[in-house]
XYZ file of C-alpha atoms in Angstrom:
480
model
C 58.231 67.564 102.859
C 59.674 66.142 99.842
C 63.158 67.488 100.604
C 62.614 66.029 104.434
C 61.808 62.447 102.324
C 64.795 62.645 100.339
C 67.345 63.441 102.964
C 65.757 60.295 104.954
C 66.436 58.318 101.666
C 69.765 59.451 100.568
C 71.348 59.122 104.072
C 70.020 55.546 104.678
C 71.232 54.276 101.612
C 74.520 52.899 102.414
C 72.522 50.827 105.365
C 69.622 49.334 103.697
C 71.151 45.968 103.294
C 71.962 45.340 106.695
C 70.464 42.360 108.671
C 68.806 43.165 112.170
C 71.686 44.749 113.980
C 72.477 47.657 116.366
C 70.827 48.754 119.293
C 68.029 46.427 120.063
C 68.970 43.490 118.057
C 66.919 40.991 119.967
C 63.770 42.918 119.602
C 64.655 43.649 115.730
C 64.930 39.608 115.448
C 61.887 39.021 116.962
C 60.237 41.119 114.358
C 62.413 39.777 111.471
C 61.830 36.075 112.363
C 57.833 36.637 112.333
C 58.289 38.307 109.034
C 60.443 35.326 107.549
C 57.830 32.524 109.043
C 54.974 34.284 107.534
C 56.789 33.915 104.266
C 58.505 30.300 104.869
C 55.490 28.627 106.938
C 52.530 30.694 105.896
C 51.565 31.617 109.515
C 47.971 33.105 110.031
C 48.065 36.642 110.427
C 46.953 36.422 113.915
C 49.199 33.645 114.928
C 52.762 34.969 114.081
C 55.544 32.014 114.738
C 58.817 32.757 116.558
C 62.112 30.674 116.088
C 61.762 29.244 119.722
C 60.340 25.833 119.562
C 60.370 23.209 122.218
C 58.469 20.355 121.446
C 57.801 18.244 118.239
C 55.321 19.928 116.188
C 55.901 23.319 117.806
C 54.973 26.467 115.890
C 56.266 28.941 117.898
C 53.006 30.761 118.374
C 53.259 34.035 120.257
C 51.520 37.471 119.761
C 53.438 40.302 120.590
C 51.563 43.395 118.977
C 49.600 43.960 115.862
C 51.787 42.319 113.185
C 50.838 44.136 110.159
C 54.443 45.380 109.336
C 55.617 41.818 110.007
C 52.821 40.361 107.595
C 53.581 43.128 104.931
C 57.368 42.371 104.996
C 56.450 38.579 104.907
C 54.322 38.944 101.610
C 56.858 41.274 99.907
C 59.304 38.159 100.103
C 57.093 36.464 97.966
C 57.826 39.003 95.089
C 61.635 39.538 95.638
C 62.816 36.380 97.615
C 64.100 36.661 101.229
C 66.271 39.598 101.573
C 67.275 41.877 104.827
C 66.512 44.878 102.192
C 62.917 44.199 102.744
C 63.005 44.420 106.128
C 64.570 48.078 105.845
C 62.609 49.341 102.955
C 59.192 48.668 104.783
C 60.178 50.344 107.475
C 61.750 53.424 105.492
C 58.152 53.443 103.657
C 56.473 53.833 107.180
C 59.051 56.490 108.402
C 58.247 58.391 105.329
C 54.575 58.090 105.879
C 55.172 59.352 109.646
C 56.965 62.585 108.156
C 53.642 63.327 106.400
C 51.549 62.197 109.553
C 53.600 64.917 111.452
C 53.345 67.581 109.194
C 49.511 67.225 108.967
C 49.325 66.775 112.993
C 51.395 70.311 113.286
C 48.796 72.023 111.000
C 45.892 70.611 112.451
C 46.858 71.853 115.954
C 47.255 75.255 114.769
C 50.794 75.955 113.791
C 51.151 78.317 110.833
C 52.820 76.748 107.722
C 56.542 77.915 108.739
C 56.217 76.833 112.024
C 54.679 73.269 110.873
C 57.535 72.815 108.490
C 59.882 73.643 111.291
C 58.257 71.098 113.760
C 58.494 68.270 110.975
C 62.040 68.973 110.384
C 63.156 68.931 113.969
C 60.995 65.828 114.523
C 62.649 63.680 111.803
C 66.175 65.185 112.709
C 66.171 63.610 115.948
C 68.660 60.597 115.942
C 66.013 58.344 117.418
C 64.032 59.004 114.256
C 67.108 58.506 111.807
C 67.710 54.980 113.550
C 64.246 53.606 113.840
C 63.655 55.017 110.087
C 64.924 51.654 108.660
C 64.485 49.458 112.092
C 61.337 47.289 111.745
C 59.639 47.939 114.791
C 56.265 49.100 115.542
C 57.040 52.102 117.910
C 57.697 54.767 114.700
C 54.363 53.347 113.172
C 52.465 53.456 116.176
C 53.357 57.313 116.766
C 52.456 58.227 113.163
C 49.402 56.582 113.322
C 48.318 58.373 116.581
C 49.743 61.683 115.026
C 47.848 60.996 111.764
C 44.637 60.174 113.891
C 44.865 63.233 115.987
C 45.177 65.046 112.641
C 41.935 63.563 111.135
C 39.678 63.608 113.989
C 40.535 67.407 114.930
C 38.262 69.156 112.391
C 35.246 66.603 113.107
C 35.872 67.559 117.146
C 35.710 71.320 115.847
C 32.630 71.081 114.000
C 31.088 67.982 115.784
C 30.586 66.439 112.434
C 31.240 62.678 111.998
C 32.344 62.179 108.516
C 34.615 59.905 106.660
C 37.792 61.794 107.622
C 36.977 61.478 111.362
C 35.947 57.654 110.864
C 39.669 57.371 109.282
C 41.305 59.114 112.165
C 39.640 56.851 114.760
C 40.642 53.783 113.111
C 44.301 55.209 112.907
C 43.996 56.216 116.752
C 42.903 52.298 117.175
C 45.861 51.074 114.716
C 48.217 53.080 117.027
C 47.040 51.387 120.273
C 47.154 47.814 118.751
C 50.894 48.390 117.417
C 51.471 49.808 121.227
C 48.967 49.571 123.821
C 50.634 52.355 125.806
C 49.215 55.074 123.409
C 46.144 54.301 125.385
C 47.492 56.844 128.179
C 47.722 59.454 125.708
C 43.894 59.401 125.725
C 44.566 62.459 128.201
C 45.267 65.270 125.882
C 43.448 63.791 123.056
C 40.321 64.036 125.592
C 41.359 67.600 126.184
C 40.526 68.532 122.721
C 36.795 66.967 122.817
C 36.437 69.099 125.983
C 37.677 71.934 124.782
C 35.296 71.833 121.858
C 32.492 70.967 124.077
C 32.762 73.675 126.415
C 32.869 76.207 123.451
C 29.991 74.643 121.689
C 28.194 71.772 123.815
C 26.706 68.947 121.297
C 25.091 65.519 122.020
C 26.525 64.429 118.548
C 30.476 65.489 119.791
C 29.516 63.605 123.132
C 28.545 60.487 121.090
C 31.700 60.722 119.011
C 34.046 60.943 121.804
C 32.505 57.845 123.405
C 32.523 55.908 120.173
C 36.304 56.483 119.665
C 37.087 55.749 123.052
C 34.940 52.701 122.945
C 36.437 51.573 119.761
C 39.996 51.756 121.044
C 39.372 50.086 124.297
C 37.308 47.527 122.810
C 39.856 46.547 120.273
C 42.741 46.845 122.584
C 40.739 44.347 125.158
C 40.331 41.874 122.398
C 43.906 41.666 121.069
C 45.168 41.627 125.015
C 42.989 38.416 125.307
C 44.533 36.845 122.502
C 47.830 37.921 123.514
C 47.179 36.399 126.869
C 45.883 33.112 125.377
C 48.991 32.680 123.193
C 51.242 33.420 126.022
C 49.828 31.352 128.470
C 49.659 28.538 126.321
C 53.350 28.860 125.037
C 56.236 26.797 127.079
C 58.040 28.367 129.427
C 61.030 29.151 127.135
C 59.021 30.944 124.717
C 57.018 32.928 127.356
C 60.131 34.288 129.165
C 61.091 36.093 126.106
C 58.058 37.894 125.866
C 56.667 40.899 128.108
C 52.958 41.458 128.156
C 53.056 43.398 131.888
C 54.315 46.327 133.471
C 57.449 45.912 135.498
C 57.236 47.033 139.143
C 58.823 50.148 140.143
C 62.163 49.774 141.697
C 62.981 50.450 145.401
C 66.875 50.404 145.073
C 67.955 53.939 145.081
C 70.981 53.250 142.861
C 68.614 51.324 140.189
C 66.531 54.438 140.196
C 69.521 56.614 139.639
C 70.940 54.587 137.142
C 67.652 54.308 135.047
C 67.547 58.515 135.246
C 71.215 58.794 133.998
C 70.455 56.714 131.342
C 66.956 58.285 130.272
C 67.958 61.846 130.625
C 71.577 61.753 130.083
C 72.098 59.040 127.348
C 68.378 58.854 125.562
C 66.884 62.147 125.632
C 70.036 64.622 125.168
C 71.887 62.369 122.983
C 69.119 60.534 121.308
C 65.873 62.006 121.123
C 66.945 65.855 121.022
C 69.272 66.418 118.294
C 72.480 67.942 119.987
C 72.351 70.518 117.396
C 68.979 71.523 118.201
C 69.530 71.533 121.886
C 70.071 75.308 122.253
C 66.671 75.630 120.494
C 64.943 73.028 123.079
C 66.428 74.795 125.897
C 64.957 78.306 124.729
C 61.764 76.772 123.929
C 61.209 75.439 127.542
C 62.288 78.832 128.692
C 59.674 80.544 126.568
C 56.896 78.370 127.794
C 57.638 78.983 131.424
C 58.502 82.564 131.122
C 55.129 83.172 129.160
C 53.092 80.695 131.043
C 51.937 79.297 127.720
C 51.634 75.791 129.147
C 48.634 76.655 131.087
C 46.533 78.071 128.032
C 45.255 76.862 124.962
C 47.727 74.581 122.864
C 49.876 74.639 125.793
C 47.408 72.696 127.896
C 47.414 69.907 125.339
C 51.064 69.700 125.346
C 51.210 69.825 129.140
C 48.954 67.035 129.348
C 50.995 65.032 126.792
C 54.070 65.516 129.278
C 51.501 64.283 132.044
C 50.605 61.236 130.365
C 54.425 60.532 129.441
C 55.069 60.958 133.291
C 52.202 58.308 134.085
C 53.532 56.046 131.241
C 57.399 56.428 132.626
C 56.100 55.524 136.064
C 54.431 52.325 134.846
C 57.384 51.329 132.689
C 60.231 53.053 134.740
C 62.746 49.751 134.819
C 62.447 50.078 130.860
C 63.939 53.387 130.308
C 67.301 51.506 131.527
C 70.143 50.793 129.219
C 68.386 49.787 126.146
C 65.037 51.922 126.517
C 65.143 54.659 124.169
C 62.438 53.236 122.381
C 60.258 53.480 125.500
C 60.808 57.570 125.175
C 59.005 57.404 121.878
C 56.097 59.785 122.430
C 58.452 62.530 123.561
C 59.428 62.932 120.227
C 56.816 65.230 119.104
C 56.867 67.213 122.285
C 60.451 67.719 121.821
C 60.097 69.002 118.091
C 57.243 71.432 119.770
C 59.733 72.945 121.941
C 62.463 72.963 119.588
C 60.690 74.887 116.825
C 59.373 77.335 119.398
C 62.732 78.245 120.541
C 64.098 78.189 116.994
C 61.485 80.597 115.478
C 61.962 82.986 118.355
C 65.781 83.071 118.204
C 65.968 83.299 114.345
C 64.033 86.494 114.475
C 66.731 88.217 116.645
C 69.319 89.778 114.189
C 72.016 89.305 116.557
C 71.730 85.848 116.847
C 70.622 84.788 113.505
C 74.173 83.525 112.210
C 74.587 81.271 115.009
C 71.104 79.850 114.604
C 71.622 79.223 110.800
C 74.840 77.572 112.095
C 73.043 75.240 114.272
C 70.498 74.574 111.621
C 73.161 73.410 109.004
C 74.738 71.203 111.628
C 71.519 69.187 112.512
C 71.666 66.770 109.699
C 74.998 66.088 110.264
C 74.729 65.471 113.945
C 71.478 63.357 113.152
C 73.996 60.639 111.005
C 76.981 60.990 113.183
C 75.259 60.019 116.275
C 73.876 56.768 114.607
C 75.899 55.371 112.306
C 78.388 53.800 114.725
C 75.611 51.262 115.552
C 75.778 50.005 111.863
C 79.290 50.317 111.402
C 80.789 49.017 114.687
C 78.355 48.428 117.426
C 76.146 45.442 115.693
C 75.627 43.626 118.658
C 76.066 40.298 116.620
C 79.082 37.987 116.493
C 81.108 38.423 113.298
C 80.535 34.671 112.442
C 76.839 35.223 112.414
C 77.379 37.902 110.054
C 79.528 36.704 107.368
C 79.940 32.699 108.068
C 76.403 31.745 109.277
C 76.449 29.295 106.264
C 79.180 27.470 107.258
C 77.691 26.828 111.050
C 74.355 26.000 109.365
C 76.149 23.051 107.336
C 77.104 21.257 110.643
C 73.457 21.226 111.799
C 71.323 18.473 110.365
C 68.329 20.202 108.208
C 65.359 21.121 109.956
C 66.674 19.699 113.447
C 65.609 21.745 116.443
C 68.805 23.111 117.934
C 69.972 24.193 121.441
C 72.323 27.089 121.679
C 74.217 27.917 124.387
C 75.920 31.526 124.629
C 73.009 34.002 123.480
C 72.255 36.820 125.567
C 69.560 37.748 123.203
C 67.658 34.485 123.261
C 66.343 34.370 119.662
C 69.304 36.326 117.855
C 71.713 33.149 117.113
C 68.373 31.146 116.001
C 67.547 33.575 113.045
C 70.827 34.282 111.870
C 71.438 30.471 111.757
C 68.160 30.099 110.267
C 67.024 27.474 112.757
C 64.492 26.803 115.177
C 64.870 25.673 118.881
C 65.922 26.856 121.990
C 68.976 29.484 123.384
C 70.281 30.019 126.608
C 72.477 32.755 127.698
C 75.181 30.819 129.875
C 74.744 27.215 130.616
C 72.492 24.110 130.984
C 72.325 21.590 133.665
C 73.373 18.102 132.315
C 69.501 17.016 133.558
C 68.232 19.908 131.236
C 70.229 18.761 128.393
C 68.882 15.138 128.590
C 65.515 16.152 128.842
C 65.706 18.539 125.740
C 67.492 15.433 124.073
C 64.382 13.249 124.754
C 62.226 15.803 123.047
C 64.148 15.518 120.043
C 66.920 17.846 119.919
C 70.054 16.058 118.430
C 72.422 19.485 118.221
C 73.847 21.875 120.482
C 75.646 25.294 119.244
C 77.938 26.973 121.705
C 79.131 30.410 121.333
C 82.559 30.251 123.578
C 82.799 33.548 125.056
C 79.450 33.856 126.568
C 78.494 30.333 127.781
C 80.094 26.994 129.241
C 79.481 23.488 128.227
C 82.353 21.859 130.257
C 79.713 20.369 132.663
C 78.091 18.646 129.639
C 81.449 16.927 127.892
C 79.815 13.424 128.820
C 76.468 14.244 126.610
C 78.185 16.117 123.489
C 80.199 14.840 120.761
C 82.294 17.658 118.601
C 80.938 17.809 114.950
C 82.525 21.231 114.062
C 83.961 24.376 114.599
C 83.744 28.072 112.798
C 85.307 30.644 114.686
C 84.174 31.059 118.263
C 81.088 28.695 117.729
C 81.454 25.296 118.336
C 78.638 22.785 117.187
C 78.268 19.240 118.712
C 76.007 16.387 118.530
C 74.063 15.439 121.695
C 74.062 11.803 122.863
C 72.406 10.132 125.669
C 73.659 10.810 129.238
C 76.342 8.115 130.199
C 77.008 6.757 126.697
């Protein structure tokens, strides 16, 4: 495991100083802004502050998910001062712990030592893991908590014994649900572990343990959801529209369904969640599962229920699996690693296939890096001016003044990079809307020329400066 952790550290070294950028920049910025506001505004732990602020005195309250990672990052700034290194290093520390959790999970579900090491290797060399290992989002942490939780509760399930390890595992399962509530759906394979043990050796204590763990997970989820909805309903619409706390309806348009499936399978599954160099092992592992009908007995039932849970989850969040949807497929990572290690260990035992297998094995770390680095080198999803000249734009904005932004498709990306609070619009504002915001105390508008338009507002704006494609205006009263 030490070598796998070292591989992650060394291959990430060139990118640890990057600001939030690449796939899902808007989601990264939502995390980064909360972390910075914990540091700069001393936000309460359960009341994170976003940068979207509307009325005077607006604190930007919004609760997306359990904010532990953002809070820890914010506290780290107290030691080092603000730095994007902290965002990356906190997540890297999480990723290394997830690697250990994956290994412990593999051993506890019955994989022998060589297969458990193979499982962990294939798990941690998926391009998905490599990208999110330094991208501060809760999905990888939630997965790690769930795997570690299963690993810790399983001995107690088998022995029907409630001990410290079982309690720690239950708390980790709860933490997984708090990070990402969708892990509740994966209570199905977890329930199988309890039921299998109960059928072998009926026990009242085991039944009470199962009910207690399930009740704790559901209870904490409910309390958090009530808190989320309370802040969501109290938020102005500008901030509420940036946050999704409910599922989206399943599409009725067949063209949309086809497009989502094309992205989910052709792009994210085969190109990102399965390392292409490991694809032959994955295909062979799937073939063996059907040929030997291993999916219908013992651990195979566990993984079948895992896949069924993912299908249920996929139906509920189907639209989200579209163009930016690879992190919605996080639960497939251990399932894929299980199939890959199964195919690999069967093929490597064949003398005629051994050389080819070893070649693909050597290619896996290379493919892992190659598939991802373009996001950090070229496809940053952030204008160059914000990456390299943001202080020049900031200098044109009066200190502490809330700003309007026109041309930000990500709603919060430009505000974060400009170190400002306010409201962003992707395309345009009407004169009456601009007048309303001006009355609420907004005095500055920042326009990103390629993506928005302000020509309909020319009578209400006074140019104050330009940096590249960013134009800054002072807002004046309509008709003056």
